[in-house]
Amino acid sequence: MKYITFALAKGRLAMNTLALLEKIGITCEEMKDKSSRKLIFVNEELKLKFFLSKASDVPTYVEYGAADIGVVGKDTILEEGRKLYEVLDLNMGKCRMCVAGPESAKELLQHHEMIRVASKYPHIAKDYFYNKKHQTVEIIKLNGSVELAPIVGLSEVIVDIVETGSTLRENGLQVLEEICPLSARVVVNQVSMKMENERISKIINELRKVIETN
Ligand code: PRP
């Protein structure tokens, strides 16, 4: 029997995913060791493999079939725009993709001014401003601590993830527009879905049951 391979976004999401998989009888003890630097784990009995990758690479591994199944945030799925099937919302890691900035930026948004938008998610930002709002903006790609940008004058607004809102609040910024809700999703390679339909569907359906009763 072929292995079914899971790509998990390393960090808290991977740990929460493992806890969820345990509830449907899928275990991987060695992966729980947080001090380990190992990246790939095997469950010989169930013919499953798991590997940990950077979140933004999960859709890539799944599109190319290096992983059959991936677990990753909707933000990453949207940003990467890979060809894959999104099959299940895990309802974990719920947050929102937002346009945020100082109060004074409200006007600039309303009047469709040519503004600068800083984001770790340039594709999401571009899609939102160009295709949804029909507003021409300049998008500046950053790699983190995006809240700094409007404070130091790099951009008028940011497009970023808001969970509790405390990062914005503590930096004198606020949500100006909501782009979309986010949460962790299960994605599947399009060929694997056909070739291994029985095994993959079983896993997805069992996960769905666990989530619904939670
Ligand atoms: C994320 C996000 C916000 C913050 C939102 O950043 O980019 O900065 O969390 O959470 P809150 O609404 O609960 O304050 P992350 O911690 O991933 O760091 P980074 O911005 O440096 O990537």
PDB file of C-alpha atoms and ligand atoms in Angstrom:
ATOM      1  CA  MET A   1       0.000   0.000   0.000  1.00  0.00           C
ATOM      2  CA  LYS A   2       1.157   3.512  -0.864  1.00  0.00           C
ATOM      3  CA  TYR A   3       1.781   6.025   1.866  1.00  0.00           C
ATOM      4  CA  ILE A   4      -0.632   8.915   2.282  1.00  0.00           C
ATOM      5  CA  THR A   5       1.469  11.972   3.071  1.00  0.00           C
ATOM      6  CA  PHE A   6       0.410  14.963   5.168  1.00  0.00           C
ATOM      7  CA  ALA A   7       2.091  18.370   4.969  1.00  0.00           C
ATOM      8  CA  LEU A   8       1.530  20.338   8.158  1.00  0.00           C
ATOM      9  CA  ALA A   9       2.388  23.975   8.787  1.00  0.00           C
ATOM     10  CA  LYS A  10       4.924  23.786  11.600  1.00  0.00           C
ATOM     11  CA  GLY A  11       4.022  25.404  14.896  1.00  0.00           C
ATOM     12  CA  ARG A  12       0.826  25.594  16.869  1.00  0.00           C
ATOM     13  CA  LEU A  13      -1.389  24.599  13.941  1.00  0.00           C
ATOM     14  CA  ALA A  14       0.543  21.346  13.416  1.00  0.00           C
ATOM     15  CA  MET A  15       0.229  20.478  17.112  1.00  0.00           C
ATOM     16  CA  ASN A  16      -3.516  21.186  17.092  1.00  0.00           C
ATOM     17  CA  THR A  17      -3.898  19.148  13.918  1.00  0.00           C
ATOM     18  CA  LEU A  18      -2.128  16.195  15.540  1.00  0.00           C
ATOM     19  CA  ALA A  19      -4.512  16.409  18.498  1.00  0.00           C
ATOM     20  CA  LEU A  20      -7.436  16.330  16.068  1.00  0.00           C
ATOM     21  CA  LEU A  21      -5.968  13.395  14.122  1.00  0.00           C
ATOM     22  CA  GLU A  22      -5.560  11.482  17.379  1.00  0.00           C
ATOM     23  CA  LYS A  23      -9.290  11.687  17.904  1.00  0.00           C
ATOM     24  CA  ILE A  24      -9.793   9.666  14.718  1.00  0.00           C
ATOM     25  CA  GLY A  25      -7.129   7.144  15.689  1.00  0.00           C
ATOM     26  CA  ILE A  26      -4.267   8.604  13.684  1.00  0.00           C
ATOM     27  CA  THR A  27      -1.232   8.969  15.904  1.00  0.00           C
ATOM     28  CA  CYS A  28       2.334  10.071  15.444  1.00  0.00           C
ATOM     29  CA  GLU A  29       4.069   9.986  18.802  1.00  0.00           C
ATOM     30  CA  GLU A  30       7.541  11.137  17.704  1.00  0.00           C
ATOM     31  CA  MET A  31       6.150  14.302  16.189  1.00  0.00           C
ATOM     32  CA  LYS A  32       4.935  15.537  19.565  1.00  0.00           C
ATOM     33  CA  ASP A  33       8.483  15.904  20.851  1.00  0.00           C
ATOM     34  CA  LYS A  34       8.888  19.671  20.611  1.00  0.00           C
ATOM     35  CA  SER A  35      12.660  19.568  21.106  1.00  0.00           C
ATOM     36  CA  SER A  36      13.116  17.415  18.014  1.00  0.00           C
ATOM     37  CA  ARG A  37      14.359  18.998  14.782  1.00  0.00           C
ATOM     38  CA  LYS A  38      13.143  16.102  12.689  1.00  0.00           C
ATOM     39  CA  LEU A  39      10.966  17.100   9.747  1.00  0.00           C
ATOM     40  CA  ILE A  40       9.419  13.849   8.613  1.00  0.00           C
ATOM     41  CA  PHE A  41       7.572  11.169  10.560  1.00  0.00           C
ATOM     42  CA  VAL A  42       6.084   7.813   9.608  1.00  0.00           C
ATOM     43  CA  ASN A  43       3.242   5.726  10.976  1.00  0.00           C
ATOM     44  CA  GLU A  44       4.106   2.323   9.469  1.00  0.00           C
ATOM     45  CA  GLU A  45       0.975   0.635  10.700  1.00  0.00           C
ATOM     46  CA  LEU A  46      -1.389   3.059   8.995  1.00  0.00           C
ATOM     47  CA  LYS A  47       0.941   3.732   6.047  1.00  0.00           C
ATOM     48  CA  LEU A  48       0.951   7.459   6.736  1.00  0.00           C
ATOM     49  CA  LYS A  49       3.719  10.023   6.550  1.00  0.00           C
ATOM     50  CA  PHE A  50       3.743  13.475   8.050  1.00  0.00           C
ATOM     51  CA  PHE A  51       6.069  16.326   7.405  1.00  0.00           C
ATOM     52  CA  LEU A  52       6.407  19.804   8.800  1.00  0.00           C
ATOM     53  CA  SER A  53       7.023  22.695   6.469  1.00  0.00           C
ATOM     54  CA  LYS A  54       6.802  26.440   6.512  1.00  0.00           C
ATOM     55  CA  ALA A  55       3.113  27.361   6.290  1.00  0.00           C
ATOM     56  CA  SER A  56       3.502  29.206   2.995  1.00  0.00           C
ATOM     57  CA  ASP A  57       5.059  26.107   1.402  1.00  0.00           C
ATOM     58  CA  VAL A  58       2.241  23.707   2.317  1.00  0.00           C
ATOM     59  CA  PRO A  59       0.118  24.555  -0.776  1.00  0.00           C
ATOM     60  CA  THR A  60       3.190  24.064  -2.991  1.00  0.00           C
ATOM     61  CA  TYR A  61       3.896  20.570  -1.640  1.00  0.00           C
ATOM     62  CA  VAL A  62       0.239  19.662  -2.090  1.00  0.00           C
ATOM     63  CA  GLU A  63      -0.110  21.070  -5.615  1.00  0.00           C
ATOM     64  CA  TYR A  64       2.921  19.090  -6.815  1.00  0.00           C
ATOM     65  CA  GLY A  65       1.781  15.926  -5.054  1.00  0.00           C
ATOM     66  CA  ALA A  66       4.765  15.741  -2.684  1.00  0.00           C
ATOM     67  CA  ALA A  67       2.027  15.703  -0.063  1.00  0.00           C
ATOM     68  CA  ASP A  68      -1.460  14.280  -0.625  1.00  0.00           C
ATOM     69  CA  ILE A  69      -3.098  16.261   2.160  1.00  0.00           C
ATOM     70  CA  GLY A  70      -2.170  19.613   3.690  1.00  0.00           C
ATOM     71  CA  VAL A  71      -3.359  21.563   6.698  1.00  0.00           C
ATOM     72  CA  VAL A  72      -2.854  25.298   6.459  1.00  0.00           C
ATOM     73  CA  GLY A  73      -4.516  28.661   7.036  1.00  0.00           C
ATOM     74  CA  LYS A  74      -6.951  30.124   4.532  1.00  0.00           C
ATOM     75  CA  ASP A  75      -4.691  33.217   4.388  1.00  0.00           C
ATOM     76  CA  THR A  76      -1.878  31.090   2.946  1.00  0.00           C
ATOM     77  CA  ILE A  77      -4.219  29.276   0.554  1.00  0.00           C
ATOM     78  CA  LEU A  78      -5.477  32.597  -0.826  1.00  0.00           C
ATOM     79  CA  GLU A  79      -2.030  34.144  -1.027  1.00  0.00           C
ATOM     80  CA  GLU A  80      -0.370  31.176  -2.740  1.00  0.00           C
ATOM     81  CA  GLY A  81      -3.194  30.597  -5.242  1.00  0.00           C
ATOM     82  CA  ARG A  82      -2.156  26.995  -5.898  1.00  0.00           C
ATOM     83  CA  LYS A  83      -4.244  24.412  -7.722  1.00  0.00           C
ATOM     84  CA  LEU A  84      -5.705  22.171  -5.049  1.00  0.00           C
ATOM     85  CA  TYR A  85      -8.966  21.110  -3.495  1.00  0.00           C
ATOM     86  CA  GLU A  86      -9.982  22.785  -0.259  1.00  0.00           C
ATOM     87  CA  VAL A  87     -12.096  20.121   1.403  1.00  0.00           C
ATOM     88  CA  LEU A  88     -12.639  20.988   5.042  1.00  0.00           C
ATOM     89  CA  ASP A  89     -12.743  23.935   7.430  1.00  0.00           C
ATOM     90  CA  LEU A  90     -11.168  22.832  10.717  1.00  0.00           C
ATOM     91  CA  ASN A  91     -12.660  25.815  12.551  1.00  0.00           C
ATOM     92  CA  MET A  92      -9.336  26.345  14.305  1.00  0.00           C
ATOM     93  CA  GLY A  93      -7.233  29.494  14.361  1.00  0.00           C
ATOM     94  CA  LYS A  94     -10.174  31.693  13.488  1.00  0.00           C
ATOM     95  CA  CYS A  95      -9.280  35.272  12.623  1.00  0.00           C
ATOM     96  CA  ARG A  96      -9.925  37.880   9.910  1.00  0.00           C
ATOM     97  CA  MET A  97      -8.000  39.407   7.041  1.00  0.00           C
ATOM     98  CA  CYS A  98      -8.446  43.159   7.325  1.00  0.00           C
ATOM     99  CA  VAL A  99      -7.425  46.517   6.011  1.00  0.00           C
ATOM    100  CA  ALA A 100      -6.144  48.428   9.028  1.00  0.00           C
ATOM    101  CA  GLY A 101      -4.597  51.800   9.695  1.00  0.00           C
ATOM    102  CA  PRO A 102      -4.998  54.980  11.670  1.00  0.00           C
ATOM    103  CA  GLU A 103      -8.421  56.609  11.882  1.00  0.00           C
ATOM    104  CA  SER A 104      -7.206  59.270   9.432  1.00  0.00           C
ATOM    105  CA  ALA A 105      -6.877  56.667   6.663  1.00  0.00           C
ATOM    106  CA  LYS A 106     -10.645  56.106   6.559  1.00  0.00           C
ATOM    107  CA  GLU A 107     -11.098  59.087   4.290  1.00  0.00           C
ATOM    108  CA  LEU A 108      -8.377  57.968   1.896  1.00  0.00           C
ATOM    109  CA  LEU A 109     -10.151  54.642   1.491  1.00  0.00           C
ATOM    110  CA  GLN A 110     -13.563  56.237   0.994  1.00  0.00           C
ATOM    111  CA  HIS A 111     -12.299  58.578  -1.691  1.00  0.00           C
ATOM    112  CA  HIS A 112     -10.401  55.826  -3.495  1.00  0.00           C
ATOM    113  CA  GLU A 113      -7.157  57.759  -3.152  1.00  0.00           C
ATOM    114  CA  MET A 114      -3.916  56.376  -4.532  1.00  0.00           C
ATOM    115  CA  ILE A 115      -2.479  55.000  -1.292  1.00  0.00           C
ATOM    116  CA  ARG A 116       0.306  52.677  -0.248  1.00  0.00           C
ATOM    117  CA  VAL A 117      -0.668  49.330   1.256  1.00  0.00           C
ATOM    118  CA  ALA A 118       1.910  47.298   3.185  1.00  0.00           C
ATOM    119  CA  SER A 119       1.324  43.573   3.646  1.00  0.00           C
ATOM    120  CA  LYS A 120       2.791  40.130   4.077  1.00  0.00           C
ATOM    121  CA  TYR A 121      -0.017  39.155   1.677  1.00  0.00           C
ATOM    122  CA  PRO A 122       0.539  41.166  -1.521  1.00  0.00           C
ATOM    123  CA  HIS A 123      -1.701  38.933  -3.655  1.00  0.00           C
ATOM    124  CA  ILE A 124      -4.618  39.138  -1.238  1.00  0.00           C
ATOM    125  CA  ALA A 125      -4.133  42.903  -0.949  1.00  0.00           C
ATOM    126  CA  LYS A 126      -3.965  43.315  -4.719  1.00  0.00           C
ATOM    127  CA  ASP A 127      -6.985  41.138  -5.354  1.00  0.00           C
ATOM    128  CA  TYR A 128      -9.005  43.068  -2.775  1.00  0.00           C
ATOM    129  CA  PHE A 129      -8.123  46.577  -3.933  1.00  0.00           C
ATOM    130  CA  TYR A 130      -8.079  45.928  -7.677  1.00  0.00           C
ATOM    131  CA  ASN A 131     -10.801  43.359  -8.208  1.00  0.00           C
ATOM    132  CA  LYS A 132     -13.192  44.065  -5.384  1.00  0.00           C
ATOM    133  CA  LYS A 133     -12.801  47.769  -4.654  1.00  0.00           C
ATOM    134  CA  HIS A 134     -11.559  48.874  -8.061  1.00  0.00           C
ATOM    135  CA  GLN A 135      -9.065  51.148  -6.328  1.00  0.00           C
ATOM    136  CA  THR A 136      -5.562  51.642  -7.684  1.00  0.00           C
ATOM    137  CA  VAL A 137      -3.005  51.331  -4.892  1.00  0.00           C
ATOM    138  CA  GLU A 138       0.687  50.681  -4.486  1.00  0.00           C
ATOM    139  CA  ILE A 139       1.371  47.423  -2.693  1.00  0.00           C
ATOM    140  CA  ILE A 140       4.523  47.056  -0.610  1.00  0.00           C
ATOM    141  CA  LYS A 141       5.498  43.549   0.442  1.00  0.00           C
ATOM    142  CA  LEU A 142       6.736  43.146   4.020  1.00  0.00           C
ATOM    143  CA  ASN A 143       7.689  40.035   5.968  1.00  0.00           C
ATOM    144  CA  GLY A 144       6.345  40.736   9.444  1.00  0.00           C
ATOM    145  CA  SER A 145       5.503  43.331  12.082  1.00  0.00           C
ATOM    146  CA  VAL A 146       3.472  44.995   9.375  1.00  0.00           C
ATOM    147  CA  GLU A 147       1.801  47.304  11.910  1.00  0.00           C
ATOM    148  CA  LEU A 148       4.970  49.352  11.863  1.00  0.00           C
ATOM    149  CA  ALA A 149       4.409  50.540   8.299  1.00  0.00           C
ATOM    150  CA  PRO A 150       1.659  53.144   8.860  1.00  0.00           C
ATOM    151  CA  ILE A 151       3.316  54.298  12.096  1.00  0.00           C
ATOM    152  CA  VAL A 152       6.644  55.104  10.487  1.00  0.00           C
ATOM    153  CA  GLY A 153       5.127  56.437   7.265  1.00  0.00           C
ATOM    154  CA  LEU A 154       5.919  53.597   4.878  1.00  0.00           C
ATOM    155  CA  SER A 155       2.260  53.157   3.957  1.00  0.00           C
ATOM    156  CA  GLU A 156      -1.149  54.622   4.699  1.00  0.00           C
ATOM    157  CA  VAL A 157      -2.750  51.260   5.518  1.00  0.00           C
ATOM    158  CA  ILE A 158      -1.894  47.591   5.935  1.00  0.00           C
ATOM    159  CA  VAL A 159      -3.580  44.345   4.968  1.00  0.00           C
ATOM    160  CA  ASP A 160      -3.022  41.876   7.770  1.00  0.00           C
ATOM    161  CA  ILE A 161      -4.465  39.206  10.009  1.00  0.00           C
ATOM    162  CA  VAL A 162      -6.427  40.390  13.017  1.00  0.00           C
ATOM    163  CA  GLU A 163      -7.124  37.897  15.755  1.00  0.00           C
ATOM    164  CA  THR A 164      -7.767  39.603  19.089  1.00  0.00           C
ATOM    165  CA  GLY A 165      -7.091  43.089  17.724  1.00  0.00           C
ATOM    166  CA  SER A 166      -4.598  43.865  20.483  1.00  0.00           C
ATOM    167  CA  THR A 167      -1.613  44.381  18.163  1.00  0.00           C
ATOM    168  CA  LEU A 168      -3.594  47.051  16.317  1.00  0.00           C
ATOM    169  CA  ARG A 169      -4.920  48.639  19.506  1.00  0.00           C
ATOM    170  CA  GLU A 170      -1.535  48.813  21.172  1.00  0.00           C
ATOM    171  CA  ASN A 171      -0.155  50.585  18.132  1.00  0.00           C
ATOM    172  CA  GLY A 172      -2.933  53.121  17.690  1.00  0.00           C
ATOM    173  CA  LEU A 173      -4.383  51.417  14.623  1.00  0.00           C
ATOM    174  CA  GLN A 174      -7.843  50.057  13.901  1.00  0.00           C
ATOM    175  CA  VAL A 175      -9.694  47.781  11.511  1.00  0.00           C
ATOM    176  CA  LEU A 176     -10.919  49.899   8.600  1.00  0.00           C
ATOM    177  CA  GLU A 177     -12.342  47.221   6.318  1.00  0.00           C
ATOM    178  CA  GLU A 178     -12.851  43.496   6.619  1.00  0.00           C
ATOM    179  CA  ILE A 179     -11.636  41.388   3.700  1.00  0.00           C
ATOM    180  CA  CYS A 180     -12.584  37.850   4.731  1.00  0.00           C
ATOM    181  CA  PRO A 181     -12.796  35.405   7.628  1.00  0.00           C
ATOM    182  CA  LEU A 182      -9.879  32.985   8.045  1.00  0.00           C
ATOM    183  CA  SER A 183      -9.318  29.608   9.693  1.00  0.00           C
ATOM    184  CA  ALA A 184      -7.314  26.427   9.209  1.00  0.00           C
ATOM    185  CA  ARG A 185      -8.335  24.315   6.209  1.00  0.00           C
ATOM    186  CA  VAL A 186      -7.586  20.846   4.878  1.00  0.00           C
ATOM    187  CA  VAL A 187      -6.420  20.816   1.263  1.00  0.00           C
ATOM    188  CA  VAL A 188      -5.935  17.824  -1.017  1.00  0.00           C
ATOM    189  CA  ASN A 189      -3.868  17.227  -4.148  1.00  0.00           C
ATOM    190  CA  GLN A 190      -6.169  16.981  -7.166  1.00  0.00           C
ATOM    191  CA  VAL A 191      -4.702  13.721  -8.495  1.00  0.00           C
ATOM    192  CA  SER A 192      -4.499  12.083  -5.050  1.00  0.00           C
ATOM    193  CA  MET A 193      -8.168  12.869  -4.563  1.00  0.00           C
ATOM    194  CA  LYS A 194      -8.955  10.590  -7.518  1.00  0.00           C
ATOM    195  CA  MET A 195      -6.266   7.924  -7.074  1.00  0.00           C
ATOM    196  CA  GLU A 196      -6.639   7.528  -3.310  1.00  0.00           C
ATOM    197  CA  ASN A 197     -10.238   8.649  -3.007  1.00  0.00           C
ATOM    198  CA  GLU A 198     -11.311   5.932  -0.602  1.00  0.00           C
ATOM    199  CA  ARG A 199      -8.569   6.455   1.986  1.00  0.00           C
ATOM    200  CA  ILE A 200      -8.559  10.244   1.746  1.00  0.00           C
ATOM    201  CA  SER A 201     -12.359  10.569   1.903  1.00  0.00           C
ATOM    202  CA  LYS A 202     -12.422   8.333   4.969  1.00  0.00           C
ATOM    203  CA  ILE A 203      -9.944  10.590   6.774  1.00  0.00           C
ATOM    204  CA  ILE A 204     -11.793  13.767   5.757  1.00  0.00           C
ATOM    205  CA  ASN A 205     -15.201  12.392   6.733  1.00  0.00           C
ATOM    206  CA  GLU A 206     -13.972  11.240  10.131  1.00  0.00           C
ATOM    207  CA  LEU A 207     -12.370  14.626  10.743  1.00  0.00           C
ATOM    208  CA  ARG A 208     -15.606  16.340   9.729  1.00  0.00           C
ATOM    209  CA  LYS A 209     -17.550  14.253  12.265  1.00  0.00           C
ATOM    210  CA  VAL A 210     -15.123  15.137  15.074  1.00  0.00           C
ATOM    211  CA  ILE A 211     -15.332  18.850  14.246  1.00  0.00           C
ATOM    212  CA  GLU A 212     -19.130  18.827  14.092  1.00  0.00           C
ATOM    213  CA  THR A 213     -19.451  17.245  17.525  1.00  0.00           C
ATOM    214  CA  ASN A 214     -16.934  19.649  19.078  1.00  0.00           C
TER     215      ASN A 214
HETATM  216  C1  PRP B   1      -0.014  38.217  13.410  1.00  0.00           C
HETATM  217  C2  PRP B   1      -0.584  39.313  12.544  1.00  0.00           C
HETATM  218  C3  PRP B   1      -0.753  40.455  13.513  1.00  0.00           C
HETATM  219  C4  PRP B   1      -1.117  39.741  14.802  1.00  0.00           C
HETATM  220  C5  PRP B   1      -2.593  39.809  15.021  1.00  0.00           C
HETATM  221  O1  PRP B   1       1.341  38.430  13.507  1.00  0.00           O
HETATM  222  O2  PRP B   1       0.279  39.617  11.480  1.00  0.00           O
HETATM  223  O3  PRP B   1       0.447  41.178  13.641  1.00  0.00           O
HETATM  224  O4  PRP B   1      -0.684  38.388  14.666  1.00  0.00           O
HETATM  225  O5  PRP B   1      -2.996  39.243  16.246  1.00  0.00           O
HETATM  226  P1  PRP B   1      -3.862  40.048  17.305  1.00  0.00           P
HETATM  227  O6  PRP B   1      -5.018  40.685  16.561  1.00  0.00           O
HETATM  228  O7  PRP B   1      -4.332  38.989  18.252  1.00  0.00           O
HETATM  229  O8  PRP B   1      -2.997  41.073  17.968  1.00  0.00           O
HETATM  230  P2  PRP B   1       2.405  37.347  13.954  1.00  0.00           P
HETATM  231  O9  PRP B   1       2.316  37.120  15.416  1.00  0.00           O
HETATM  232  O10 PRP B   1       2.237  36.134  13.109  1.00  0.00           O
HETATM  233  O11 PRP B   1       3.803  38.088  13.674  1.00  0.00           O
HETATM  234  P3  PRP B   1       4.370  38.846  12.392  1.00  0.00           P
HETATM  235  O12 PRP B   1       3.447  40.010  12.079  1.00  0.00           O
HETATM  236  O13 PRP B   1       5.712  39.345  12.812  1.00  0.00           O
HETATM  237  O14 PRP B   1       4.427  37.870  11.271  1.00  0.00           O
END
